[in-house]
PDB file of C-alpha atoms in Angstrom:
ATOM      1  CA  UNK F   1       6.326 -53.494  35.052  1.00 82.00           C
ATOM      2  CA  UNK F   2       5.649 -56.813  33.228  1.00 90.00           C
ATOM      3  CA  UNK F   3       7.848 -60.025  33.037  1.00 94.00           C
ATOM      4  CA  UNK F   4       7.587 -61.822  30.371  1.00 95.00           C
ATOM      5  CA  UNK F   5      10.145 -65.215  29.722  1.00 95.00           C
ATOM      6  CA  UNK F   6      13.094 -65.335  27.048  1.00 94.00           C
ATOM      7  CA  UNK F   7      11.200 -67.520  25.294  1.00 95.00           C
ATOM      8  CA  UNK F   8       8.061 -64.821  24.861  1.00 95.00           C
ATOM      9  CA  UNK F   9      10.936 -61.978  24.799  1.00 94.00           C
ATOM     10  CA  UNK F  10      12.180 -63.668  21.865  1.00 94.00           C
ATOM     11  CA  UNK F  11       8.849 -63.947  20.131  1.00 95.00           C
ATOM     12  CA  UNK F  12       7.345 -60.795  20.957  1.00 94.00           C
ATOM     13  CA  UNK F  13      10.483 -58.467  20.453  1.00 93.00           C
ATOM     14  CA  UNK F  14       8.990 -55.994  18.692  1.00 93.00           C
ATOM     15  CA  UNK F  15       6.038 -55.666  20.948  1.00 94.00           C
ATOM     16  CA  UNK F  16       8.458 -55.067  23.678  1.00 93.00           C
ATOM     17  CA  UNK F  17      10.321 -52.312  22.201  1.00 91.00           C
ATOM     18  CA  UNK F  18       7.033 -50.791  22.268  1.00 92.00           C
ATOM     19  CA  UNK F  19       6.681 -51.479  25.568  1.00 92.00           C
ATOM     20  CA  UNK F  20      10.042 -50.168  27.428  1.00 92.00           C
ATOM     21  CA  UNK F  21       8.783 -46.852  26.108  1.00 90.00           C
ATOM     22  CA  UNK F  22       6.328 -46.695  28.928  1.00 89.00           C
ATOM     23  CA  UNK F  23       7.946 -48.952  31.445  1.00 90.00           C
ATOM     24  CA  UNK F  24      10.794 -51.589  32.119  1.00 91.00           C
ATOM     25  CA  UNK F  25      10.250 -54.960  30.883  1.00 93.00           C
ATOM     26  CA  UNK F  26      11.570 -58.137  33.143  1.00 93.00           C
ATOM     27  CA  UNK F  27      13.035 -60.981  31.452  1.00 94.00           C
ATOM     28  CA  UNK F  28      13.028 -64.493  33.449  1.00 94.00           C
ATOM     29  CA  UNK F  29      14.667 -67.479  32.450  1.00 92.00           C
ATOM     30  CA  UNK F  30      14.218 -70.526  34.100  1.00 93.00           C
ATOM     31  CA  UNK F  31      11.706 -68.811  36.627  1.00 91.00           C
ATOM     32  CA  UNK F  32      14.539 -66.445  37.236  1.00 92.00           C
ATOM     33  CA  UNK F  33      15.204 -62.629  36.501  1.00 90.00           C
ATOM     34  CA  UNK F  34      18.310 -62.458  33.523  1.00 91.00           C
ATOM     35  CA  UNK F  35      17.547 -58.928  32.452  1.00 91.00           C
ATOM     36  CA  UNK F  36      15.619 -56.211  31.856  1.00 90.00           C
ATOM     37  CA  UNK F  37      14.803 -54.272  29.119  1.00 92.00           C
ATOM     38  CA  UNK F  38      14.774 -50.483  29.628  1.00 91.00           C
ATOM     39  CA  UNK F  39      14.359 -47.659  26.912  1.00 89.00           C
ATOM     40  CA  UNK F  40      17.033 -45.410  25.447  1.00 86.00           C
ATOM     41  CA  UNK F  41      16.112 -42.401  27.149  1.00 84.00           C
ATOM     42  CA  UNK F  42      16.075 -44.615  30.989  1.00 84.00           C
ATOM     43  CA  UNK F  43      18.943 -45.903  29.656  1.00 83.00           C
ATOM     44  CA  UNK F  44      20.973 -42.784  29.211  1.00 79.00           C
ATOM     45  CA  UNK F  45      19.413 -41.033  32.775  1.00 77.00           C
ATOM     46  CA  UNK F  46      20.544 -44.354  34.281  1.00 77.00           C
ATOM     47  CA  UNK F  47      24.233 -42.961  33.081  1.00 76.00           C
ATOM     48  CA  UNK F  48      23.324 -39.833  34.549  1.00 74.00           C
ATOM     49  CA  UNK F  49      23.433 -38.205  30.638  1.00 66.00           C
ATOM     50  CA  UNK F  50      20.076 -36.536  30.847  1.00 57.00           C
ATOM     51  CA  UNK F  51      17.974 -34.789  33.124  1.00 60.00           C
ATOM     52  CA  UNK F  52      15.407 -37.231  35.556  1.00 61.00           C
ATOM     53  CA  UNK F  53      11.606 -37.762  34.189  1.00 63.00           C
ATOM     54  CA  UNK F  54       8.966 -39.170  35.867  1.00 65.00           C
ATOM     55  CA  UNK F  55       9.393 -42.137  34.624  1.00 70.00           C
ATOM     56  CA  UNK F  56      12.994 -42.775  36.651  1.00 69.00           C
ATOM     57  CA  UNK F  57      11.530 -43.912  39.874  1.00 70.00           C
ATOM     58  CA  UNK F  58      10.231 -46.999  38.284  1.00 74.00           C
ATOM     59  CA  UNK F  59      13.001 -48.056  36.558  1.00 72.00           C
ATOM     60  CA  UNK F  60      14.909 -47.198  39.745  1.00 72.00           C
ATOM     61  CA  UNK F  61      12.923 -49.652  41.594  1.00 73.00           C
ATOM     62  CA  UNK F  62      13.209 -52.216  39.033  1.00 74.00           C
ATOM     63  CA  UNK F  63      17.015 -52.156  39.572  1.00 73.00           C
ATOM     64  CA  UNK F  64      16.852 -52.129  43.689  1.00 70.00           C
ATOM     65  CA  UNK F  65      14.178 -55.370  43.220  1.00 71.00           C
ATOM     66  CA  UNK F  66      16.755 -56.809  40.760  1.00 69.00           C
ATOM     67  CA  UNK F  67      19.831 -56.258  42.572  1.00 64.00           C
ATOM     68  CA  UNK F  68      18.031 -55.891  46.191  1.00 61.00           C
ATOM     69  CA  UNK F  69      17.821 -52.768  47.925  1.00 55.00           C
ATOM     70  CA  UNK F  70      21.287 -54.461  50.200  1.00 56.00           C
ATOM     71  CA  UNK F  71      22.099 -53.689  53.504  1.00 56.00           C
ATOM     72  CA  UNK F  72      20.422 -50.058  54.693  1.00 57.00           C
ATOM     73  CA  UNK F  73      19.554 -49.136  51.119  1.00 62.00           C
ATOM     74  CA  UNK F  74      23.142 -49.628  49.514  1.00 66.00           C
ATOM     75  CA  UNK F  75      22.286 -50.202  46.079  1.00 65.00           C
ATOM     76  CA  UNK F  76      20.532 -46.585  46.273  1.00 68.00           C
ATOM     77  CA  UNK F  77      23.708 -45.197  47.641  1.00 71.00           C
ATOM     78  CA  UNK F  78      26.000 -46.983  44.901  1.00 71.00           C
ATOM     79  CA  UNK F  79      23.938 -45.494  42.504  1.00 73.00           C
ATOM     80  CA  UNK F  80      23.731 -42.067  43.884  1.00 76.00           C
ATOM     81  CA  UNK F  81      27.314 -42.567  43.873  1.00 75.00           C
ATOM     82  CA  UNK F  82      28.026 -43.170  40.668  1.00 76.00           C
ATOM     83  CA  UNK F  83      26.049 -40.211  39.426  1.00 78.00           C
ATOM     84  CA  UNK F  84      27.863 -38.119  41.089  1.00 79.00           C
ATOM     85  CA  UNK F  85      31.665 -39.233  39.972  1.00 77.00           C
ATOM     86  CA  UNK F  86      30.059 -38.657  36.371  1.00 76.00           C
ATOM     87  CA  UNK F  87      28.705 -35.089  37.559  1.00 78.00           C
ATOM     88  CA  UNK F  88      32.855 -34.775  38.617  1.00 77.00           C
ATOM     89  CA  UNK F  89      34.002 -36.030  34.875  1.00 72.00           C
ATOM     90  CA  UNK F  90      35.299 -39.088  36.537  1.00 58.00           C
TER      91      UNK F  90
END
């Protein structure tokens, strides 16, 4: 995964949309993470709307390094979670 700043995000845009199509993009502002920048297709197995690729473990890591992986793995769990109420319709 690269990081690039919101400054270079903002000048390289384009190059980035490239990019997410092989792997997540960081974004940092002031030496800190503010986003990332995923492609559609992560995007939409993320919302548990298509089936897994390869490709998911990396952007699954990129959220649990983001958000921290929380007390015994909890941000796995919430997102296991959530996958499963939309599996249930709710």
């Amino acid at each position: 995964m690269i990081t690039v700043t919101s400054v270079e995000a903002q000048n390289r845009f384009g190059q980035l949309l490239d990019t997410v199509q092989r792997e997540p993009v960081t974004i940092t502002r002031h030496g800190r993470t503010a986003a990332f920048i995923v492609s559609s297709e992560a995007y939409q197995m993320l919302l548990g709307r298509l089936p897994e690729s390869p490709n998911m473990a990396a952007y699954l890591d990129a959220i649990t390094a983001f958000r921290g992986s929380g007390k015994q793995g909890a941000t796995a769990d919430l997102l296991a979670d959530r996958a499963a109420e939309r599996a249930r319709g709710e």
